[in-house]
PDB file of C-alpha atoms and ligand atoms in Angstrom:
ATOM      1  CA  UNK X   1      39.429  -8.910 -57.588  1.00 55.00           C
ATOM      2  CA  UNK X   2      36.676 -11.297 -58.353  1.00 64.00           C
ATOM      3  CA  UNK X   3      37.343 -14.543 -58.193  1.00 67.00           C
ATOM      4  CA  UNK X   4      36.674 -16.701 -61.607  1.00 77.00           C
ATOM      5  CA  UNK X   5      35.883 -20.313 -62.480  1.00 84.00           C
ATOM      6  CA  UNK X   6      36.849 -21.945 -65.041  1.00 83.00           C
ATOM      7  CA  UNK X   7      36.382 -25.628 -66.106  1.00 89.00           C
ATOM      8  CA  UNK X   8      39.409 -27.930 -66.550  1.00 92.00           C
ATOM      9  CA  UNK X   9      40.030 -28.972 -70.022  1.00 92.00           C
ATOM     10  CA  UNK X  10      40.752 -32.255 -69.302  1.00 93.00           C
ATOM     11  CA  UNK X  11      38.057 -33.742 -66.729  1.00 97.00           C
ATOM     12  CA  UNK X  12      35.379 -30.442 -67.145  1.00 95.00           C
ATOM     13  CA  UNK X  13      35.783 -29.977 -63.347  1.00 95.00           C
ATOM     14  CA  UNK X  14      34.996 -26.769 -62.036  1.00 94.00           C
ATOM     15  CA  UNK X  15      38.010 -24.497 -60.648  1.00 91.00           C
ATOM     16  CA  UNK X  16      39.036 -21.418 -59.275  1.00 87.00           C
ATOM     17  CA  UNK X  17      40.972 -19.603 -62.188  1.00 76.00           C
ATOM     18  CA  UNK X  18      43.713 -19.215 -59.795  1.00 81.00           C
ATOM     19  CA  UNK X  19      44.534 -22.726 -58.747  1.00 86.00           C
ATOM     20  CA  UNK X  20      47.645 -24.340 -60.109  1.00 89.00           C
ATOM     21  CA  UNK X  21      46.503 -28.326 -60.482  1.00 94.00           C
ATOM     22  CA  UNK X  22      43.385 -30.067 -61.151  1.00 95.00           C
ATOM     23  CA  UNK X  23      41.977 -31.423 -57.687  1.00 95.00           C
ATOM     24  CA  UNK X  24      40.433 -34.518 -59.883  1.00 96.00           C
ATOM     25  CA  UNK X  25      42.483 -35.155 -62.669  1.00 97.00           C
ATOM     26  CA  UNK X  26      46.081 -33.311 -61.559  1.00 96.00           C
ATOM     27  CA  UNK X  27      46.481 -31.548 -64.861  1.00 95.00           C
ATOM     28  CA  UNK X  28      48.278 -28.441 -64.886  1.00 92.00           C
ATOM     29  CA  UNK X  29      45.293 -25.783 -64.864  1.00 88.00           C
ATOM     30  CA  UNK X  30      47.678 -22.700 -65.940  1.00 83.00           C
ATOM     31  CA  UNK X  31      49.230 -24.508 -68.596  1.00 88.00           C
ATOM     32  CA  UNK X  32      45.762 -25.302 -70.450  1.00 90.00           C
ATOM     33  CA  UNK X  33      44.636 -23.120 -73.760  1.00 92.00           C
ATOM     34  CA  UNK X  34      41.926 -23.309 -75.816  1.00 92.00           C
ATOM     35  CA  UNK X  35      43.983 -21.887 -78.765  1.00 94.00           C
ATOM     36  CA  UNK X  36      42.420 -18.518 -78.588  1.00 96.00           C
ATOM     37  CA  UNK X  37      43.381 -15.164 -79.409  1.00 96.00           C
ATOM     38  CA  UNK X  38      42.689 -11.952 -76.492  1.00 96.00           C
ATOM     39  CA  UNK X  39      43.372  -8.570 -78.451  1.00 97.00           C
ATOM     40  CA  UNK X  40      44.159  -5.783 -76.140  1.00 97.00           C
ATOM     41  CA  UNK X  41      44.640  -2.197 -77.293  1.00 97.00           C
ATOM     42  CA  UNK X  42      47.197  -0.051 -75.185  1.00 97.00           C
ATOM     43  CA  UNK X  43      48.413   3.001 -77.391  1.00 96.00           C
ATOM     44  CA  UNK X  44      45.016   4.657 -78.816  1.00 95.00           C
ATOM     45  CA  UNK X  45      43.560   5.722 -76.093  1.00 95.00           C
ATOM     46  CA  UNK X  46      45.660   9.011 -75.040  1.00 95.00           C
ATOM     47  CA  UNK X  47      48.345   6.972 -72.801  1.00 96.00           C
ATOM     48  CA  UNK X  48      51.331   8.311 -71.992  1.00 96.00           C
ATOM     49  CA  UNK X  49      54.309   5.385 -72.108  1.00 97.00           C
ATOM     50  CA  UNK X  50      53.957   4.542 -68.576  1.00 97.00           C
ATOM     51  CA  UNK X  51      50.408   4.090 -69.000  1.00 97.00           C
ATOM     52  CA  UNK X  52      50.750   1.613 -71.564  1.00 98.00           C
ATOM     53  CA  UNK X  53      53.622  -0.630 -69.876  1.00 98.00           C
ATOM     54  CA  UNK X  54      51.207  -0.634 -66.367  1.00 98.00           C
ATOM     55  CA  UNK X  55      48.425  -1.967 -69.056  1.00 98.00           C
ATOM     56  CA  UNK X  56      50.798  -4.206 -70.627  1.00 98.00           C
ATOM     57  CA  UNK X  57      51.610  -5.863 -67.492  1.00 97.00           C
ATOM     58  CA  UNK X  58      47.886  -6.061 -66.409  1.00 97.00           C
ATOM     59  CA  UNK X  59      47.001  -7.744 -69.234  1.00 97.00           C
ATOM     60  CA  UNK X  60      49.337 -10.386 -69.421  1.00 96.00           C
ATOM     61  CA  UNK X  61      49.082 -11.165 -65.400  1.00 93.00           C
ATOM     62  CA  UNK X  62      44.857 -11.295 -66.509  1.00 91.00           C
ATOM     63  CA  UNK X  63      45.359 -13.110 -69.575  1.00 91.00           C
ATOM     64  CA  UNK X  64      47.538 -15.589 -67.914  1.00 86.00           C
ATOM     65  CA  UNK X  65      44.846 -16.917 -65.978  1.00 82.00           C
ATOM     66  CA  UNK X  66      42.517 -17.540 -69.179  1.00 83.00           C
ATOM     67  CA  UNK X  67      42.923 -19.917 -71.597  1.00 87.00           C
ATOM     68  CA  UNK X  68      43.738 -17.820 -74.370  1.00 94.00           C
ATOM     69  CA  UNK X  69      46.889 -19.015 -76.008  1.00 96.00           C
ATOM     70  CA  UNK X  70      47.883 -15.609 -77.379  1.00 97.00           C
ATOM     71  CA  UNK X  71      47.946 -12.391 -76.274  1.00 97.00           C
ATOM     72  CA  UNK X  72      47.709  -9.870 -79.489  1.00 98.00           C
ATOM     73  CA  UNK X  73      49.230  -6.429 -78.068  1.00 98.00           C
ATOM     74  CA  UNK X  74      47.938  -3.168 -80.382  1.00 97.00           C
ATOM     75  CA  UNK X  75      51.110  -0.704 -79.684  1.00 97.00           C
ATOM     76  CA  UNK X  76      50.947   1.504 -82.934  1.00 94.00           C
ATOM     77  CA  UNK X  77      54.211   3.158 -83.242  1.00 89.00           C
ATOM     78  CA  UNK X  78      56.233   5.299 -81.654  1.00 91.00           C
ATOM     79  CA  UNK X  79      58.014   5.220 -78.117  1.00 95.00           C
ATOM     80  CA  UNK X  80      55.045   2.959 -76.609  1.00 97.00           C
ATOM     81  CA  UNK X  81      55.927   0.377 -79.206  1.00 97.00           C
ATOM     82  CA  UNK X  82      59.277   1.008 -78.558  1.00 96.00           C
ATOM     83  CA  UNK X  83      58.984   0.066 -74.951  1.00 97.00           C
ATOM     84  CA  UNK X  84      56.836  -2.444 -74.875  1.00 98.00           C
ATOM     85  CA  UNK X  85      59.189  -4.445 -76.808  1.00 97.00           C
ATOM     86  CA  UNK X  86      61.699  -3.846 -74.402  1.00 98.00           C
ATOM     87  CA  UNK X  87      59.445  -4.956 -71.545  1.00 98.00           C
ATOM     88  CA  UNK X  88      58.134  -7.682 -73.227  1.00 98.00           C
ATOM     89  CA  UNK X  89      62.046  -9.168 -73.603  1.00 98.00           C
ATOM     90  CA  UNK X  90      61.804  -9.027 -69.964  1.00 98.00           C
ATOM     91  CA  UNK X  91      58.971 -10.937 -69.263  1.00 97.00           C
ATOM     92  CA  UNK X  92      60.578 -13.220 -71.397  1.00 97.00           C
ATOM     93  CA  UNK X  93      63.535 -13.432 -69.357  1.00 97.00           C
ATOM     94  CA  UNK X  94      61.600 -13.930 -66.356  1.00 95.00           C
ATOM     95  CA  UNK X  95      59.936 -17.113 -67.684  1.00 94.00           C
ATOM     96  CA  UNK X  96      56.929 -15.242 -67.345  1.00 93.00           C
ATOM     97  CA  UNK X  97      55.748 -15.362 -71.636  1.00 96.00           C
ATOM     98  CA  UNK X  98      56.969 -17.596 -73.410  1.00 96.00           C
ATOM     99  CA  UNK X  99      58.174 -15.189 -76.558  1.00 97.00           C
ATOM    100  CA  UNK X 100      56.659 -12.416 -78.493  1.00 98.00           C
ATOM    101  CA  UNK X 101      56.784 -11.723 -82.771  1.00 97.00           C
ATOM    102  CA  UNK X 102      55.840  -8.568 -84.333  1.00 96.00           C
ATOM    103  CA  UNK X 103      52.554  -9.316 -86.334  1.00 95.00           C
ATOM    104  CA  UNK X 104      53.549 -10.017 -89.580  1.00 92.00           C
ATOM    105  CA  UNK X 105      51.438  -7.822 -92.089  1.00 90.00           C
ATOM    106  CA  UNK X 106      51.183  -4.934 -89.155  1.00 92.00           C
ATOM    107  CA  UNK X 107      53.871  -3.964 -87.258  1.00 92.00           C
ATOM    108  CA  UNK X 108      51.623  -1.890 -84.822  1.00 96.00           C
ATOM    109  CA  UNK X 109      50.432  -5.068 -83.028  1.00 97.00           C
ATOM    110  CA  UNK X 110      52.782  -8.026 -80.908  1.00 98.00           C
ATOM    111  CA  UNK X 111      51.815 -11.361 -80.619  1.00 98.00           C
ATOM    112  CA  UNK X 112      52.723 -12.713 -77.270  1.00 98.00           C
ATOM    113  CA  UNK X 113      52.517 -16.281 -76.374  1.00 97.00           C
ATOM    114  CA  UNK X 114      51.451 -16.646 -72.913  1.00 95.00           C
ATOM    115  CA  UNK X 115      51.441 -20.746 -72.818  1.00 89.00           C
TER     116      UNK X 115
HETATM  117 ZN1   ZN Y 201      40.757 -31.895 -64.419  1.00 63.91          ZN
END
């Protein structure tokens, strides 16, 4: 993996996307957003379910070191959609999102906010 900078949004330092704290201004790094949405599709491109819950968990671990704020999940319908919801109440559980709605006007797409 590549490793990525980003700037701290409180100071504009430069940092590795993986570090936890600010080395100037100690301000939590991971917990930063910009308010942004990433849209990630996972269901139209021939995946079988399995497919689709490996890309599921890729994207959030990725997005997680961005500073999008929200993670918008395409799932369409169907058994994908099915258990990505189930995962997803996982990765709540484990602290590791903190929750997930079914977009209102389209229920083929989950919002998941990652911070
Ligand atoms: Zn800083």
């Amino acid at each position: 993996m590549v490793m990525k900078t980003q700037n701290c949004l409180q100071c504009g330092m430069k940092v590795d996307s993986d570090i936890r704290y600010c080395p100037k201004c100690d301000n939590d790094i991971r917990s930063q957003t910009d308010g942004s949405t990433v849209t990630v599709d996972i269901a139209h491109h021939g995946e079988k379910v399995r497919d689709a819950q490996r890309k599921l968990a890729g994207s959030i671990a990725e997005a997680q070191q961005g500073l999008a704020a929200t993670l918008r999940i395409v799932v369409g319908g169907g058994l994908i959609r099915e258990q990505v919801l189930s995962d997803l109440m996982t990765f709540e559980h484990r602290g590791e999102i903190r929750g997930f709605t079914i977009e209102g006007r389209n229920p083929g797409a989950i919002l998941v906010s990652l911070k």
